[in-house]
Structure formats: C-alpha cells, structure tokens
PDB file of C-alpha atoms in Angstrom:
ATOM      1  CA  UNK A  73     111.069  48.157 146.667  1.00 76.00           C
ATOM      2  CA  UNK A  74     114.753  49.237 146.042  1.00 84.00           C
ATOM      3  CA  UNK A  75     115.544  45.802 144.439  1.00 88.00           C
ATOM      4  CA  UNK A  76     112.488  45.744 142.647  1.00 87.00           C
ATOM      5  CA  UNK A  77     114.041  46.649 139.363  1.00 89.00           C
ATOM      6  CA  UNK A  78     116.538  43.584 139.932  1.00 92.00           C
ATOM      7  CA  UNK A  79     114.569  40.975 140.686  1.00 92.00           C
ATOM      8  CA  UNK A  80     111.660  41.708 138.151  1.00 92.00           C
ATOM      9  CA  UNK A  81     113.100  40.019 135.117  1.00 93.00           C
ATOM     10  CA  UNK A  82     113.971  36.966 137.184  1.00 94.00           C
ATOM     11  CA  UNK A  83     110.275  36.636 139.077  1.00 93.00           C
ATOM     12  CA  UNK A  84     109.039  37.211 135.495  1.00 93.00           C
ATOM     13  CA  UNK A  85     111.049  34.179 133.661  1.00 94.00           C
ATOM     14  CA  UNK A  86     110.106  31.973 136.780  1.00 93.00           C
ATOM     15  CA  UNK A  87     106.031  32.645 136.362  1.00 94.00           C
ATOM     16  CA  UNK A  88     106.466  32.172 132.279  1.00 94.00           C
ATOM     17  CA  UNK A  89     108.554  29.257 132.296  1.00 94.00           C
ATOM     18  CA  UNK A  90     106.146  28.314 135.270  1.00 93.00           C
ATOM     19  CA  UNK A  91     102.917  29.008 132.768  1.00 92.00           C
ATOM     20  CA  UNK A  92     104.446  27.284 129.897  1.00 94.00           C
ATOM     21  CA  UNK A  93     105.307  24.510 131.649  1.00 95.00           C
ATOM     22  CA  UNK A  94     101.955  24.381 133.352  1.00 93.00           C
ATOM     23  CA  UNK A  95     103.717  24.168 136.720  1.00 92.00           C
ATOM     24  CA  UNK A  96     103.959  25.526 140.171  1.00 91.00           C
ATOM     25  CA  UNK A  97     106.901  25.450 142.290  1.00 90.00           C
ATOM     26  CA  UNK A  98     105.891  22.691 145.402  1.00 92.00           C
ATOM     27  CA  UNK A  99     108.208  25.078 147.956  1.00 93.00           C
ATOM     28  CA  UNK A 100     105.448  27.813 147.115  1.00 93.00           C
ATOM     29  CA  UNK A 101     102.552  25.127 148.087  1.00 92.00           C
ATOM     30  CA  UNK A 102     104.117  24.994 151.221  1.00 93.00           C
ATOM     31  CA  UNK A 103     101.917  27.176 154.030  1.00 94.00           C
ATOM     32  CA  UNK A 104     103.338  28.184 157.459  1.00 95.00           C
ATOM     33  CA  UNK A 105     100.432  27.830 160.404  1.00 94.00           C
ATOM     34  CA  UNK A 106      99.955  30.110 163.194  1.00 93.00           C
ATOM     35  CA  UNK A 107      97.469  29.964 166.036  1.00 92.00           C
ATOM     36  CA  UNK A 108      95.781  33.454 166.023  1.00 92.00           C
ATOM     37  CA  UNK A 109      94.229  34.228 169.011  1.00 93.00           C
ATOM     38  CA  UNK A 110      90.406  34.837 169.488  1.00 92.00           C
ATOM     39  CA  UNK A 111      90.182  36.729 173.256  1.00 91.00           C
ATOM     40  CA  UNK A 112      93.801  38.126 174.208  1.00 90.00           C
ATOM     41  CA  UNK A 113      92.442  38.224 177.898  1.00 91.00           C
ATOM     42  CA  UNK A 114      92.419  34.466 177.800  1.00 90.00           C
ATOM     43  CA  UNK A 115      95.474  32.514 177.270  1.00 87.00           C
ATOM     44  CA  UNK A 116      96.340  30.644 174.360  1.00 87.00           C
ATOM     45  CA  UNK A 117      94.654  27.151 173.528  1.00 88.00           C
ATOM     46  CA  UNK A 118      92.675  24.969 170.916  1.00 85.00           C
ATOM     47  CA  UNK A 119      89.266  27.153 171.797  1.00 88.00           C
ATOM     48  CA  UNK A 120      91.101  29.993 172.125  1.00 91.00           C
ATOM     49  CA  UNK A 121      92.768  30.234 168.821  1.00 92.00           C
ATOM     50  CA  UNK A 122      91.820  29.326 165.296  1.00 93.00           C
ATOM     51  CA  UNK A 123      94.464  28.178 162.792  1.00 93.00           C
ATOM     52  CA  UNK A 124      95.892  30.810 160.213  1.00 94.00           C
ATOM     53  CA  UNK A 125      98.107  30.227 156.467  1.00 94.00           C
ATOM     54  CA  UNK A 126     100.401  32.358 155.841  1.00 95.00           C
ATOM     55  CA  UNK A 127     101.524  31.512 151.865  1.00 94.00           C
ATOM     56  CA  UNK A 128     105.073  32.667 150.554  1.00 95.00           C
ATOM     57  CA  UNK A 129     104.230  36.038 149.365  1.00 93.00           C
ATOM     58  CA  UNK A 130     105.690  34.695 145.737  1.00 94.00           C
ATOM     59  CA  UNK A 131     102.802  32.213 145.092  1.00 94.00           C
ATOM     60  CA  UNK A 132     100.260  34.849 146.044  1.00 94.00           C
ATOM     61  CA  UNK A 133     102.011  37.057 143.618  1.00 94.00           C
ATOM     62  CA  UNK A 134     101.315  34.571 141.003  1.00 94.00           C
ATOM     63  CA  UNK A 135      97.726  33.876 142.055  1.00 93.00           C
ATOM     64  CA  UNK A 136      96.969  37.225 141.203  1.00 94.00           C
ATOM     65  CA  UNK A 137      98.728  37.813 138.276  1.00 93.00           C
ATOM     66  CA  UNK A 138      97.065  34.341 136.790  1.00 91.00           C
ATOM     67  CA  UNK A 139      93.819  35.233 138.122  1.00 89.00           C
ATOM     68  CA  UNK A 140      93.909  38.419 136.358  1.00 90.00           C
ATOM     69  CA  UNK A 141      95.037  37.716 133.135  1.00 90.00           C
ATOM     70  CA  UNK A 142      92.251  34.341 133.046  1.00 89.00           C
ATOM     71  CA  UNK A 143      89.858  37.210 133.942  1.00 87.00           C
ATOM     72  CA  UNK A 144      91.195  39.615 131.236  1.00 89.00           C
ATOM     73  CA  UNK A 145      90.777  36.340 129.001  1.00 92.00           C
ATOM     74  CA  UNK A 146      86.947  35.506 129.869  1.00 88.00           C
ATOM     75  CA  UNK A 147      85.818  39.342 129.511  1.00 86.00           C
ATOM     76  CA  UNK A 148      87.669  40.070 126.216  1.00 91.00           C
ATOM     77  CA  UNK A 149      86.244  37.249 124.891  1.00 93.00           C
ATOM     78  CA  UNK A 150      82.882  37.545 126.254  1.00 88.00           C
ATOM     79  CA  UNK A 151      82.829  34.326 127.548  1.00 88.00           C
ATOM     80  CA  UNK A 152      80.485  34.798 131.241  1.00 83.00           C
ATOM     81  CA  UNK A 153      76.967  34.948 131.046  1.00 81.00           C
ATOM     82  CA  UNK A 154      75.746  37.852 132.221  1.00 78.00           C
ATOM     83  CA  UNK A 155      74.089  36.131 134.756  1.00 77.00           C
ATOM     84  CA  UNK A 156      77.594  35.689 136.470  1.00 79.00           C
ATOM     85  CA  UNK A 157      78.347  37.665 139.512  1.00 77.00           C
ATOM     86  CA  UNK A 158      81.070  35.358 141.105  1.00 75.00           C
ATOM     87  CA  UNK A 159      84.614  36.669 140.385  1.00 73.00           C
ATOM     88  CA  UNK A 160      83.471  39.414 138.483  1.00 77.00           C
ATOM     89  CA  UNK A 161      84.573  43.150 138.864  1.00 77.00           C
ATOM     90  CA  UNK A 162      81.992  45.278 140.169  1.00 79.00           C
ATOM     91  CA  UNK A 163      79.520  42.558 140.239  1.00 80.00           C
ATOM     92  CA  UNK A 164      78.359  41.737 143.571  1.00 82.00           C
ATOM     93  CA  UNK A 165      75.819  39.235 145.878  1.00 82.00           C
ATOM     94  CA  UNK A 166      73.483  42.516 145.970  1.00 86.00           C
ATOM     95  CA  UNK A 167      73.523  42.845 142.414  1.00 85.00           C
ATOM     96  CA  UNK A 168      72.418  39.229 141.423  1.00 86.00           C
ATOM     97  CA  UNK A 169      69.902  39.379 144.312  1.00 88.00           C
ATOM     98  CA  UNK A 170      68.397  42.713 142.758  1.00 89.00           C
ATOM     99  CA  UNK A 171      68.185  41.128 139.268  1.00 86.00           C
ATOM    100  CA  UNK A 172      66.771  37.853 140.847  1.00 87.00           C
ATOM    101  CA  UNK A 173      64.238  39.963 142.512  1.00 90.00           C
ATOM    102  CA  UNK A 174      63.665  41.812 139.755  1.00 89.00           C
ATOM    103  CA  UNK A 175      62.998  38.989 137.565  1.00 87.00           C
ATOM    104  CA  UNK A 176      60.720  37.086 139.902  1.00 89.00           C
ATOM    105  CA  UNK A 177      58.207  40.346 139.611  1.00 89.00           C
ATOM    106  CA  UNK A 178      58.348  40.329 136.413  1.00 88.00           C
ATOM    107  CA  UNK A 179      57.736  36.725 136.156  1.00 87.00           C
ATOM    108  CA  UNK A 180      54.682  37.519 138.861  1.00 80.00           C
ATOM    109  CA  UNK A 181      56.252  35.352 141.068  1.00 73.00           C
ATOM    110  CA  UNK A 182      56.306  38.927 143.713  1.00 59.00           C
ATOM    111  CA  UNK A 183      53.530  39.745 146.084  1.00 60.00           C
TER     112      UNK A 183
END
C-alpha cells in the first residue's frame, strides 16, 4: 500500500500496452502448486491432499480489471439477454430457477 502510488502508472502501461497488443505476459501464466491438506490429523499424501494454484497476484489483478470492463461493455450496450444469469451482477442460480419455474406455470407445464 505505501508504494501504491509508485507503481500504479507502471502496472497501468503494462495492462494497456498488454490490451493493445492483445497479449499476456507467459511469466504471469505460470501457477505455483501446493498440496493442501484435507484431515490435518492424518499426514500428508496423494488422498490426503488435493492440489492448489496459487497465480501471481499481477495476472489476477488483470483478470479482474478485464473482466470488469468486458462486463461494463456487455451491460452498457445491452448486449445479454435477459435470460442470462451467468456472470451477471446480482443475478443468481435462484433467480433463473424462479423465472424458469415461473414460466413453466404459466406455460401449464406446473402441477
């Protein structure tokens, strides 16, 4: 946080130049693995553990920005159907399940 202010303009040309270029760094591809442990009262091995990715924190950075401003994009240009729950905000699995429901009564397809 105290070198934010330094190292915003830089982070920023890298993710333009990045965009333009329609590019992504391979280094930030690059995932480290870790065993995570499922029972700590057992000791660590293949059915005791399951396989975790831990990304450079850079790349998620990007991820989000990118998915945010495609987002941003699709909504301001009222491109989703409004049958589109996935990757929406505030749409959820319950909410297309209550209009599917809702829509199968009306069609008489209900009990």
């Amino acid at each position: 946080r105290i070198s934010a202010d330094h190292i915003a303009g830089p982070i920023c040309h890298i993710f333009n130049s990045s965009f333009e270029q329609a590019t992504f760094p391979a280094q930030w591809k690059n995932a480290k693995i870790l065993p995570l442990i499922k029972n700590k009262a057992l000791p660590l091995n293949g059915a005791n553990s399951r396989p975790i990715s831990l990304l450079p924190t850079i790349s998620k950075l990007m991820e989000k920005i990118s998915k945010s401003q495609i987002q941003s994009y699709l909504v301001s240009n009222n491109i989703l159907s409004d049958r589109q729950h996935a990757y929406k905000m505030r749409h959820s699995t319950a909410i297309a399940l209550i209009q599917m429901s809702d829509r199968w009564l009306e069609e008489g397809f209900g009990p």
